[in-house]
JSON list of C-alpha atoms in Angstrom, two decimals:
[
{"chain": "A", "resi": 1, "resn": "GLY", "atom": "CA", "xyz": [16.31, -9.95, 5.45]},
{"chain": "A", "resi": 2, "resn": "ALA", "atom": "CA", "xyz": [17.15, -6.44, 5.41]},
{"chain": "A", "resi": 3, "resn": "VAL", "atom": "CA", "xyz": [15.02, -3.93, 7.51]},
{"chain": "A", "resi": 4, "resn": "VAL", "atom": "CA", "xyz": [14.07, -0.43, 7.39]},
{"chain": "A", "resi": 5, "resn": "SER", "atom": "CA", "xyz": [12.32, 1.42, 9.63]},
{"chain": "A", "resi": 6, "resn": "GLN", "atom": "CA", "xyz": [10.62, 4.86, 9.75]},
{"chain": "A", "resi": 7, "resn": "HIS", "atom": "CA", "xyz": [9.94, 7.23, 12.63]},
{"chain": "A", "resi": 8, "resn": "PRO", "atom": "CA", "xyz": [7.35, 8.63, 13.30]},
{"chain": "A", "resi": 9, "resn": "SER", "atom": "CA", "xyz": [4.86, 5.99, 12.05]},
{"chain": "A", "resi": 10, "resn": "TRP", "atom": "CA", "xyz": [2.10, 8.87, 11.88]},
{"chain": "A", "resi": 11, "resn": "VAL", "atom": "CA", "xyz": [2.34, 12.61, 12.92]},
{"chain": "A", "resi": 12, "resn": "ILE", "atom": "CA", "xyz": [-0.16, 15.56, 13.03]},
{"chain": "A", "resi": 13, "resn": "CYS", "atom": "CA", "xyz": [0.91, 18.88, 12.64]},
{"chain": "A", "resi": 14, "resn": "LYS", "atom": "CA", "xyz": [-0.44, 22.32, 12.24]},
{"chain": "A", "resi": 15, "resn": "SER", "atom": "CA", "xyz": [-0.26, 24.18, 9.05]},
{"chain": "A", "resi": 16, "resn": "GLY", "atom": "CA", "xyz": [3.00, 26.22, 8.74]},
{"chain": "A", "resi": 17, "resn": "THR", "atom": "CA", "xyz": [5.01, 24.18, 10.91]},
{"chain": "A", "resi": 18, "resn": "SER", "atom": "CA", "xyz": [7.73, 21.64, 9.71]},
{"chain": "A", "resi": 19, "resn": "VAL", "atom": "CA", "xyz": [7.82, 17.87, 10.26]},
{"chain": "A", "resi": 20, "resn": "LYS", "atom": "CA", "xyz": [10.91, 15.59, 10.18]},
{"chain": "A", "resi": 21, "resn": "ILE", "atom": "CA", "xyz": [10.78, 11.95, 9.20]},
{"chain": "A", "resi": 22, "resn": "GLU", "atom": "CA", "xyz": [13.56, 9.70, 9.70]},
{"chain": "A", "resi": 23, "resn": "CYS", "atom": "CA", "xyz": [14.26, 6.49, 7.48]},
{"chain": "A", "resi": 24, "resn": "ARG", "atom": "CA", "xyz": [16.95, 4.05, 8.87]},
{"chain": "A", "resi": 25, "resn": "SER", "atom": "CA", "xyz": [18.30, 0.80, 7.59]},
{"chain": "A", "resi": 26, "resn": "LEU", "atom": "CA", "xyz": [18.89, -1.27, 10.64]},
{"chain": "A", "resi": 27, "resn": "ASP", "atom": "CA", "xyz": [21.08, -4.03, 9.61]},
{"chain": "A", "resi": 28, "resn": "PHE", "atom": "CA", "xyz": [22.58, -3.00, 6.36]},
{"chain": "A", "resi": 29, "resn": "GLN", "atom": "CA", "xyz": [24.29, 0.22, 4.94]},
{"chain": "A", "resi": 30, "resn": "ALA", "atom": "CA", "xyz": [22.28, 1.72, 2.40]},
{"chain": "A", "resi": 31, "resn": "THR", "atom": "CA", "xyz": [24.07, 3.48, -0.55]},
{"chain": "A", "resi": 32, "resn": "THR", "atom": "CA", "xyz": [20.85, 4.77, -1.85]},
{"chain": "A", "resi": 33, "resn": "MET", "atom": "CA", "xyz": [17.58, 5.76, -0.18]},
{"chain": "A", "resi": 34, "resn": "PHE", "atom": "CA", "xyz": [14.40, 6.76, -1.81]},
{"chain": "A", "resi": 35, "resn": "TRP", "atom": "CA", "xyz": [11.52, 8.60, -1.06]},
{"chain": "A", "resi": 36, "resn": "TYR", "atom": "CA", "xyz": [7.91, 8.15, -2.21]},
{"chain": "A", "resi": 37, "resn": "ARG", "atom": "CA", "xyz": [4.64, 9.88, -1.54]},
{"chain": "A", "resi": 38, "resn": "GLN", "atom": "CA", "xyz": [1.34, 8.08, -1.70]},
{"chain": "A", "resi": 39, "resn": "PHE", "atom": "CA", "xyz": [-2.21, 9.89, -1.79]},
{"chain": "A", "resi": 40, "resn": "PRO", "atom": "CA", "xyz": [-5.14, 8.09, -0.82]},
{"chain": "A", "resi": 41, "resn": "LYS", "atom": "CA", "xyz": [-6.15, 5.39, -3.47]},
{"chain": "A", "resi": 42, "resn": "GLN", "atom": "CA", "xyz": [-3.07, 6.16, -5.45]},
{"chain": "A", "resi": 43, "resn": "SER", "atom": "CA", "xyz": [0.06, 4.52, -6.29]},
{"chain": "A", "resi": 44, "resn": "LEU", "atom": "CA", "xyz": [3.50, 5.40, -4.86]},
{"chain": "A", "resi": 45, "resn": "MET", "atom": "CA", "xyz": [5.35, 8.43, -6.65]},
{"chain": "A", "resi": 46, "resn": "LEU", "atom": "CA", "xyz": [9.11, 9.03, -6.31]},
{"chain": "A", "resi": 47, "resn": "MET", "atom": "CA", "xyz": [9.85, 12.13, -4.80]},
{"chain": "A", "resi": 48, "resn": "ALA", "atom": "CA", "xyz": [13.63, 11.96, -4.60]},
{"chain": "A", "resi": 49, "resn": "THR", "atom": "CA", "xyz": [16.61, 9.78, -4.61]},
{"chain": "A", "resi": 50, "resn": "SER", "atom": "CA", "xyz": [19.17, 10.25, -1.85]},
{"chain": "A", "resi": 51, "resn": "ASN", "atom": "CA", "xyz": [22.83, 9.07, -1.85]},
{"chain": "A", "resi": 52, "resn": "GLU", "atom": "CA", "xyz": [24.88, 9.29, 1.27]},
{"chain": "A", "resi": 53, "resn": "GLY", "atom": "CA", "xyz": [27.05, 12.33, 1.31]},
{"chain": "A", "resi": 54, "resn": "SER", "atom": "CA", "xyz": [25.62, 14.10, -1.59]},
{"chain": "A", "resi": 55, "resn": "LYS", "atom": "CA", "xyz": [22.53, 16.07, -2.53]},
{"chain": "A", "resi": 56, "resn": "ALA", "atom": "CA", "xyz": [19.25, 14.65, -3.27]},
{"chain": "A", "resi": 57, "resn": "THR", "atom": "CA", "xyz": [17.91, 14.25, -6.64]},
{"chain": "A", "resi": 58, "resn": "TYR", "atom": "CA", "xyz": [14.40, 15.63, -6.77]},
{"chain": "A", "resi": 59, "resn": "GLU", "atom": "CA", "xyz": [11.66, 14.40, -9.33]},
{"chain": "A", "resi": 60, "resn": "GLN", "atom": "CA", "xyz": [10.14, 17.05, -11.49]},
{"chain": "A", "resi": 61, "resn": "GLY", "atom": "CA", "xyz": [7.39, 19.16, -9.73]},
{"chain": "A", "resi": 62, "resn": "VAL", "atom": "CA", "xyz": [9.02, 18.22, -6.38]},
{"chain": "A", "resi": 63, "resn": "GLU", "atom": "CA", "xyz": [10.14, 21.55, -4.45]},
{"chain": "A", "resi": 64, "resn": "LYS", "atom": "CA", "xyz": [13.64, 20.78, -2.92]},
{"chain": "A", "resi": 65, "resn": "ASP", "atom": "CA", "xyz": [13.11, 23.86, -0.71]},
{"chain": "A", "resi": 66, "resn": "LYS", "atom": "CA", "xyz": [9.93, 22.57, 0.80]},
{"chain": "A", "resi": 67, "resn": "PHE", "atom": "CA", "xyz": [10.95, 18.77, 1.01]},
{"chain": "A", "resi": 68, "resn": "LEU", "atom": "CA", "xyz": [14.50, 18.84, 2.57]},
{"chain": "A", "resi": 69, "resn": "ILE", "atom": "CA", "xyz": [16.45, 15.58, 2.37]},
{"chain": "A", "resi": 70, "resn": "ASN", "atom": "CA", "xyz": [19.53, 14.62, 4.27]},
{"chain": "A", "resi": 71, "resn": "HIS", "atom": "CA", "xyz": [21.48, 11.55, 3.60]},
{"chain": "A", "resi": 72, "resn": "ALA", "atom": "CA", "xyz": [24.30, 11.85, 6.37]},
{"chain": "A", "resi": 73, "resn": "SER", "atom": "CA", "xyz": [25.15, 8.40, 6.97]},
{"chain": "A", "resi": 74, "resn": "LEU", "atom": "CA", "xyz": [25.00, 5.04, 5.43]},
{"chain": "A", "resi": 75, "resn": "THR", "atom": "CA", "xyz": [22.14, 4.09, 7.91]},
{"chain": "A", "resi": 76, "resn": "LEU", "atom": "CA", "xyz": [20.01, 7.29, 8.19]},
{"chain": "A", "resi": 77, "resn": "SER", "atom": "CA", "xyz": [18.18, 9.84, 5.60]},
{"chain": "A", "resi": 78, "resn": "THR", "atom": "CA", "xyz": [15.66, 12.31, 6.83]},
{"chain": "A", "resi": 79, "resn": "LEU", "atom": "CA", "xyz": [12.72, 14.20, 5.00]},
{"chain": "A", "resi": 80, "resn": "THR", "atom": "CA", "xyz": [11.85, 17.50, 6.20]},
{"chain": "A", "resi": 81, "resn": "VAL", "atom": "CA", "xyz": [8.40, 18.70, 5.10]},
{"chain": "A", "resi": 82, "resn": "THR", "atom": "CA", "xyz": [8.71, 22.67, 5.71]},
{"chain": "A", "resi": 83, "resn": "SER", "atom": "CA", "xyz": [5.76, 24.83, 6.33]},
{"chain": "A", "resi": 84, "resn": "ALA", "atom": "CA", "xyz": [3.63, 22.10, 5.85]},
{"chain": "A", "resi": 85, "resn": "HIS", "atom": "CA", "xyz": [0.14, 22.53, 4.37]},
{"chain": "A", "resi": 86, "resn": "PRO", "atom": "CA", "xyz": [-2.92, 20.30, 4.19]},
{"chain": "A", "resi": 87, "resn": "GLU", "atom": "CA", "xyz": [-2.22, 19.60, 0.70]},
{"chain": "A", "resi": 88, "resn": "ASP", "atom": "CA", "xyz": [0.88, 17.87, 1.95]},
{"chain": "A", "resi": 89, "resn": "SER", "atom": "CA", "xyz": [-1.14, 15.45, 3.91]},
{"chain": "A", "resi": 90, "resn": "SER", "atom": "CA", "xyz": [0.01, 12.10, 2.63]},
{"chain": "A", "resi": 91, "resn": "PHE", "atom": "CA", "xyz": [1.61, 8.76, 3.26]},
{"chain": "A", "resi": 92, "resn": "TYR", "atom": "CA", "xyz": [5.49, 9.15, 2.95]},
{"chain": "A", "resi": 93, "resn": "ILE", "atom": "CA", "xyz": [7.47, 5.66, 2.27]},
{"chain": "A", "resi": 94, "resn": "CYS", "atom": "CA", "xyz": [11.14, 5.33, 2.16]},
{"chain": "A", "resi": 95, "resn": "SER", "atom": "CA", "xyz": [13.17, 2.73, 0.50]},
{"chain": "A", "resi": 96, "resn": "ALA", "atom": "CA", "xyz": [16.67, 1.57, 0.72]},
{"chain": "A", "resi": 97, "resn": "SER", "atom": "CA", "xyz": [19.17, -0.39, -1.35]},
{"chain": "A", "resi": 98, "resn": "PHE", "atom": "CA", "xyz": [22.89, -1.30, -0.86]},
{"chain": "A", "resi": 99, "resn": "SER", "atom": "CA", "xyz": [25.44, -2.25, -3.33]},
{"chain": "A", "resi": 100, "resn": "GLY", "atom": "CA", "xyz": [25.56, -5.83, -2.31]},
{"chain": "A", "resi": 101, "resn": "ARG", "atom": "CA", "xyz": [21.96, -6.50, -3.51]},
{"chain": "A", "resi": 102, "resn": "ALA", "atom": "CA", "xyz": [21.11, -3.31, -5.44]},
{"chain": "A", "resi": 103, "resn": "GLN", "atom": "CA", "xyz": [18.45, -5.00, -7.31]},
{"chain": "A", "resi": 104, "resn": "GLU", "atom": "CA", "xyz": [16.13, -5.32, -4.47]},
{"chain": "A", "resi": 105, "resn": "GLN", "atom": "CA", "xyz": [14.78, -2.54, -2.54]},
{"chain": "A", "resi": 106, "resn": "TYR", "atom": "CA", "xyz": [13.66, -2.72, 0.98]},
{"chain": "A", "resi": 107, "resn": "PHE", "atom": "CA", "xyz": [10.86, -0.43, 2.19]},
{"chain": "A", "resi": 108, "resn": "GLY", "atom": "CA", "xyz": [10.16, 1.13, 5.41]},
{"chain": "A", "resi": 109, "resn": "PRO", "atom": "CA", "xyz": [6.54, 0.87, 6.99]},
{"chain": "A", "resi": 110, "resn": "GLY", "atom": "CA", "xyz": [5.64, 4.49, 5.99]},
{"chain": "A", "resi": 111, "resn": "THR", "atom": "CA", "xyz": [4.72, 7.66, 7.94]},
{"chain": "A", "resi": 112, "resn": "ARG", "atom": "CA", "xyz": [1.16, 9.01, 7.75]},
{"chain": "A", "resi": 113, "resn": "LEU", "atom": "CA", "xyz": [1.30, 12.87, 7.91]},
{"chain": "A", "resi": 114, "resn": "THR", "atom": "CA", "xyz": [-1.76, 14.86, 8.55]},
{"chain": "A", "resi": 115, "resn": "VAL", "atom": "CA", "xyz": [-1.63, 18.61, 8.36]},
{"chain": "A", "resi": 116, "resn": "THR", "atom": "CA", "xyz": [-4.56, 20.32, 10.01]},
{"chain": "B", "resi": 1, "resn": "LYS", "atom": "CA", "xyz": [8.95, 7.29, -19.82]},
{"chain": "B", "resi": 2, "resn": "GLN", "atom": "CA", "xyz": [7.92, 4.08, -18.15]},
{"chain": "B", "resi": 3, "resn": "GLU", "atom": "CA", "xyz": [4.50, 3.50, -17.48]},
{"chain": "B", "resi": 4, "resn": "VAL", "atom": "CA", "xyz": [3.19, 0.76, -15.43]},
{"chain": "B", "resi": 5, "resn": "THR", "atom": "CA", "xyz": [-0.64, -0.27, -15.64]},
{"chain": "B", "resi": 6, "resn": "GLN", "atom": "CA", "xyz": [-2.47, -2.70, -13.64]},
{"chain": "B", "resi": 7, "resn": "ILE", "atom": "CA", "xyz": [-5.66, -4.39, -14.44]},
{"chain": "B", "resi": 8, "resn": "PRO", "atom": "CA", "xyz": [-8.19, -4.94, -13.10]},
{"chain": "B", "resi": 9, "resn": "ALA", "atom": "CA", "xyz": [-8.18, -2.15, -10.42]},
{"chain": "B", "resi": 10, "resn": "ALA", "atom": "CA", "xyz": [-10.52, -3.99, -8.10]},
{"chain": "B", "resi": 11, "resn": "LEU", "atom": "CA", "xyz": [-11.23, -7.73, -7.94]},
{"chain": "B", "resi": 12, "resn": "SER", "atom": "CA", "xyz": [-13.72, -9.66, -5.69]},
{"chain": "B", "resi": 13, "resn": "VAL", "atom": "CA", "xyz": [-13.71, -13.45, -5.42]},
{"chain": "B", "resi": 14, "resn": "PRO", "atom": "CA", "xyz": [-15.00, -16.16, -3.17]},
{"chain": "B", "resi": 15, "resn": "GLU", "atom": "CA", "xyz": [-12.56, -17.99, -1.08]},
{"chain": "B", "resi": 16, "resn": "GLY", "atom": "CA", "xyz": [-10.90, -20.96, -2.65]},
{"chain": "B", "resi": 17, "resn": "GLU", "atom": "CA", "xyz": [-10.77, -19.35, -6.30]},
{"chain": "B", "resi": 18, "resn": "ASN", "atom": "CA", "xyz": [-7.54, -19.10, -8.41]},
{"chain": "B", "resi": 19, "resn": "LEU", "atom": "CA", "xyz": [-7.01, -15.86, -9.60]},
{"chain": "B", "resi": 20, "resn": "VAL", "atom": "CA", "xyz": [-4.66, -13.68, -11.94]},
{"chain": "B", "resi": 21, "resn": "LEU", "atom": "CA", "xyz": [-3.46, -10.17, -11.59]},
{"chain": "B", "resi": 22, "resn": "ASN", "atom": "CA", "xyz": [-2.09, -8.39, -14.59]},
{"chain": "B", "resi": 23, "resn": "CYS", "atom": "CA", "xyz": [0.62, -5.93, -14.77]},
{"chain": "B", "resi": 24, "resn": "SER", "atom": "CA", "xyz": [2.09, -4.25, -18.14]},
{"chain": "B", "resi": 25, "resn": "PHE", "atom": "CA", "xyz": [4.69, -1.85, -18.71]},
{"chain": "B", "resi": 26, "resn": "THR", "atom": "CA", "xyz": [5.42, 0.30, -21.76]},
{"chain": "B", "resi": 27, "resn": "ASP", "atom": "CA", "xyz": [9.47, 0.05, -21.76]},
{"chain": "B", "resi": 28, "resn": "SER", "atom": "CA", "xyz": [10.59, -3.53, -21.98]},
{"chain": "B", "resi": 29, "resn": "ALA", "atom": "CA", "xyz": [14.21, -2.63, -20.92]},
{"chain": "B", "resi": 30, "resn": "ILE", "atom": "CA", "xyz": [13.83, -3.33, -17.49]},
{"chain": "B", "resi": 31, "resn": "TYR", "atom": "CA", "xyz": [16.02, -4.57, -14.82]},
{"chain": "B", "resi": 32, "resn": "ASN", "atom": "CA", "xyz": [13.79, -6.32, -12.71]},
{"chain": "B", "resi": 33, "resn": "LEU", "atom": "CA", "xyz": [10.01, -6.52, -11.69]},
{"chain": "B", "resi": 34, "resn": "GLN", "atom": "CA", "xyz": [8.45, -6.54, -7.94]},
{"chain": "B", "resi": 35, "resn": "TRP", "atom": "CA", "xyz": [5.31, -7.57, -6.73]},
{"chain": "B", "resi": 36, "resn": "PHE", "atom": "CA", "xyz": [4.24, -6.06, -3.41]},
{"chain": "B", "resi": 37, "resn": "ARG", "atom": "CA", "xyz": [1.26, -6.36, -1.09]},
{"chain": "B", "resi": 38, "resn": "GLN", "atom": "CA", "xyz": [-0.17, -3.25, 0.80]},
{"chain": "B", "resi": 39, "resn": "ASP", "atom": "CA", "xyz": [-2.80, -3.72, 3.54]},
{"chain": "B", "resi": 40, "resn": "PRO", "atom": "CA", "xyz": [-4.71, -0.56, 4.06]},
{"chain": "B", "resi": 41, "resn": "GLY", "atom": "CA", "xyz": [-2.96, 2.20, 5.96]},
{"chain": "B", "resi": 42, "resn": "LYS", "atom": "CA", "xyz": [0.32, -0.01, 5.90]},
{"chain": "B", "resi": 43, "resn": "GLY", "atom": "CA", "xyz": [3.47, -0.05, 4.11]},
{"chain": "B", "resi": 44, "resn": "LEU", "atom": "CA", "xyz": [4.53, -2.47, 1.42]},
{"chain": "B", "resi": 45, "resn": "THR", "atom": "CA", "xyz": [5.56, -6.22, 1.80]},
{"chain": "B", "resi": 46, "resn": "SER", "atom": "CA", "xyz": [7.52, -7.39, -0.79]},
{"chain": "B", "resi": 47, "resn": "LEU", "atom": "CA", "xyz": [5.97, -10.55, -2.45]},
{"chain": "B", "resi": 48, "resn": "LEU", "atom": "CA", "xyz": [8.19, -11.61, -5.30]},
{"chain": "B", "resi": 49, "resn": "LEU", "atom": "CA", "xyz": [11.17, -10.23, -7.39]},
{"chain": "B", "resi": 50, "resn": "ILE", "atom": "CA", "xyz": [11.81, -11.35, -10.89]},
{"chain": "B", "resi": 51, "resn": "GLN", "atom": "CA", "xyz": [15.08, -10.39, -12.46]},
{"chain": "B", "resi": 52, "resn": "SER", "atom": "CA", "xyz": [14.92, -9.36, -16.39]},
{"chain": "B", "resi": 53, "resn": "SER", "atom": "CA", "xyz": [16.61, -12.79, -17.13]},
{"chain": "B", "resi": 54, "resn": "GLN", "atom": "CA", "xyz": [14.07, -14.62, -15.18]},
{"chain": "B", "resi": 55, "resn": "ARG", "atom": "CA", "xyz": [10.50, -16.04, -16.62]},
{"chain": "B", "resi": 56, "resn": "GLU", "atom": "CA", "xyz": [8.96, -16.70, -13.13]},
{"chain": "B", "resi": 57, "resn": "GLN", "atom": "CA", "xyz": [9.25, -16.68, -9.35]},
{"chain": "B", "resi": 58, "resn": "THR", "atom": "CA", "xyz": [7.20, -18.71, -6.95]},
{"chain": "B", "resi": 59, "resn": "SER", "atom": "CA", "xyz": [6.52, -18.50, -3.28]},
{"chain": "B", "resi": 60, "resn": "GLY", "atom": "CA", "xyz": [4.14, -20.60, -1.76]},
{"chain": "B", "resi": 61, "resn": "ARG", "atom": "CA", "xyz": [0.67, -19.98, -3.35]},
{"chain": "B", "resi": 62, "resn": "LEU", "atom": "CA", "xyz": [2.02, -17.18, -5.43]},
{"chain": "B", "resi": 63, "resn": "ASN", "atom": "CA", "xyz": [3.53, -17.46, -8.72]},
{"chain": "B", "resi": 64, "resn": "ALA", "atom": "CA", "xyz": [4.72, -14.50, -10.78]},
{"chain": "B", "resi": 65, "resn": "SER", "atom": "CA", "xyz": [5.60, -14.56, -14.55]},
{"chain": "B", "resi": 66, "resn": "LEU", "atom": "CA", "xyz": [7.41, -11.99, -16.75]},
{"chain": "B", "resi": 67, "resn": "ASP", "atom": "CA", "xyz": [7.37, -11.59, -20.21]},
{"chain": "B", "resi": 68, "resn": "LYS", "atom": "CA", "xyz": [9.64, -8.75, -21.03]},
{"chain": "B", "resi": 69, "resn": "SER", "atom": "CA", "xyz": [9.36, -8.81, -24.80]},
{"chain": "B", "resi": 70, "resn": "SER", "atom": "CA", "xyz": [5.54, -8.08, -24.35]},
{"chain": "B", "resi": 71, "resn": "GLY", "atom": "CA", "xyz": [5.84, -5.85, -21.38]},
{"chain": "B", "resi": 72, "resn": "ARG", "atom": "CA", "xyz": [3.83, -8.19, -19.31]},
{"chain": "B", "resi": 73, "resn": "SER", "atom": "CA", "xyz": [3.78, -9.68, -15.94]},
{"chain": "B", "resi": 74, "resn": "THR", "atom": "CA", "xyz": [1.04, -11.80, -14.08]},
{"chain": "B", "resi": 75, "resn": "LEU", "atom": "CA", "xyz": [0.74, -12.59, -10.51]},
{"chain": "B", "resi": 76, "resn": "TYR", "atom": "CA", "xyz": [-1.42, -15.97, -9.92]},
{"chain": "B", "resi": 77, "resn": "ILE", "atom": "CA", "xyz": [-2.69, -16.70, -6.61]},
{"chain": "B", "resi": 78, "resn": "ALA", "atom": "CA", "xyz": [-3.94, -20.13, -5.85]},
{"chain": "B", "resi": 79, "resn": "ALA", "atom": "CA", "xyz": [-6.61, -21.19, -3.53]},
{"chain": "B", "resi": 80, "resn": "SER", "atom": "CA", "xyz": [-7.25, -17.63, -2.41]},
{"chain": "B", "resi": 81, "resn": "GLN", "atom": "CA", "xyz": [-8.12, -16.97, 1.27]},
{"chain": "B", "resi": 82, "resn": "PRO", "atom": "CA", "xyz": [-9.86, -13.94, 2.98]},
{"chain": "B", "resi": 83, "resn": "GLY", "atom": "CA", "xyz": [-6.12, -13.00, 4.56]},
{"chain": "B", "resi": 84, "resn": "ASP", "atom": "CA", "xyz": [-5.14, -12.35, 0.70]},
{"chain": "B", "resi": 85, "resn": "SER", "atom": "CA", "xyz": [-7.48, -9.24, 0.71]},
{"chain": "B", "resi": 86, "resn": "ALA", "atom": "CA", "xyz": [-5.17, -6.46, 0.05]},
{"chain": "B", "resi": 87, "resn": "THR", "atom": "CA", "xyz": [-3.86, -3.99, -2.66]},
{"chain": "B", "resi": 88, "resn": "TYR", "atom": "CA", "xyz": [-1.29, -5.71, -4.75]},
{"chain": "B", "resi": 89, "resn": "LEU", "atom": "CA", "xyz": [1.28, -3.39, -6.60]},
{"chain": "B", "resi": 90, "resn": "CYS", "atom": "CA", "xyz": [3.50, -4.17, -9.47]},
{"chain": "B", "resi": 91, "resn": "ALA", "atom": "CA", "xyz": [6.81, -2.11, -9.72]},
{"chain": "B", "resi": 92, "resn": "VAL", "atom": "CA", "xyz": [9.40, -1.99, -12.42]},
{"chain": "B", "resi": 93, "resn": "GLY", "atom": "CA", "xyz": [13.24, -1.05, -11.98]},
{"chain": "B", "resi": 94, "resn": "SER", "atom": "CA", "xyz": [14.93, 0.16, -14.85]},
{"chain": "B", "resi": 95, "resn": "GLN", "atom": "CA", "xyz": [18.45, -0.35, -13.62]},
{"chain": "B", "resi": 96, "resn": "ALA", "atom": "CA", "xyz": [20.15, -1.68, -10.52]},
{"chain": "B", "resi": 97, "resn": "GLY", "atom": "CA", "xyz": [19.89, 0.69, -7.58]},
{"chain": "B", "resi": 98, "resn": "THR", "atom": "CA", "xyz": [17.43, 2.96, -9.28]},
{"chain": "B", "resi": 99, "resn": "ALA", "atom": "CA", "xyz": [13.90, 3.81, -7.98]},
{"chain": "B", "resi": 100, "resn": "LEU", "atom": "CA", "xyz": [10.80, 1.68, -8.74]},
{"chain": "B", "resi": 101, "resn": "ILE", "atom": "CA", "xyz": [8.06, 2.81, -11.10]},
{"chain": "B", "resi": 102, "resn": "PHE", "atom": "CA", "xyz": [4.58, 1.63, -9.43]},
{"chain": "B", "resi": 103, "resn": "GLY", "atom": "CA", "xyz": [1.23, 0.67, -11.06]},
{"chain": "B", "resi": 104, "resn": "LYS", "atom": "CA", "xyz": [-1.76, 1.90, -9.23]},
{"chain": "B", "resi": 105, "resn": "GLY", "atom": "CA", "xyz": [-2.35, -1.55, -8.06]},
{"chain": "B", "resi": 106, "resn": "THR", "atom": "CA", "xyz": [-5.31, -4.14, -7.99]},
{"chain": "B", "resi": 107, "resn": "THR", "atom": "CA", "xyz": [-7.42, -4.24, -4.81]},
{"chain": "B", "resi": 108, "resn": "LEU", "atom": "CA", "xyz": [-8.21, -7.80, -4.01]},
{"chain": "B", "resi": 109, "resn": "SER", "atom": "CA", "xyz": [-11.29, -8.78, -1.93]},
{"chain": "B", "resi": 110, "resn": "VAL", "atom": "CA", "xyz": [-11.54, -12.51, -0.94]},
{"chain": "B", "resi": 111, "resn": "SER", "atom": "CA", "xyz": [-14.96, -13.21, 0.73]},
{"chain": "B", "resi": 112, "resn": "SER", "atom": "CA", "xyz": [-15.38, -16.37, 3.08]}
]
């Protein structure tokens, strides 16, 4: 099956710093990648949709200048949390789909971000 | 706007019981529905994917049904085991290649 990886799996950073999270599709080319956020005991909430070579589409209430998304290739999308604050501490999960099997999404293992 | 609800929020059963998890969605115009498993602090494991034209899917002890017209899906787990303890998430896709909308999940605890 299709595999999606995320790096790092967990990260601790100080308030005010920036953190970059990578999402890679290992054995397929992802035409679309999605970034979700999950707070403790809550469900996954979509943050943004990313298509290769174009600007990401952000969901209402998600600050595009704070959560920078780059989808420079068909196998890599990055999420950068800029000027992180403790309230940004969360579990960030990416998923990817490709045109051949657009009906199914493949999820990465997630990145636990803790901002101190 | 599509909303996905899962009932119950939590469920505790003794080992060996058969159980049903429920998922409902407000907009019946869906493309597909997926059931996932999530262990504490971990990512998602896809369990079953049902296309909108399908009524059910089976994998081992798991069976998922879909009734699009009534906006409901159920996940049936047969002969539950302690290893089944996890949170089960239901997610709906409105179109091919679009993001999924998730329910809040049902946390299952199976005691030995």
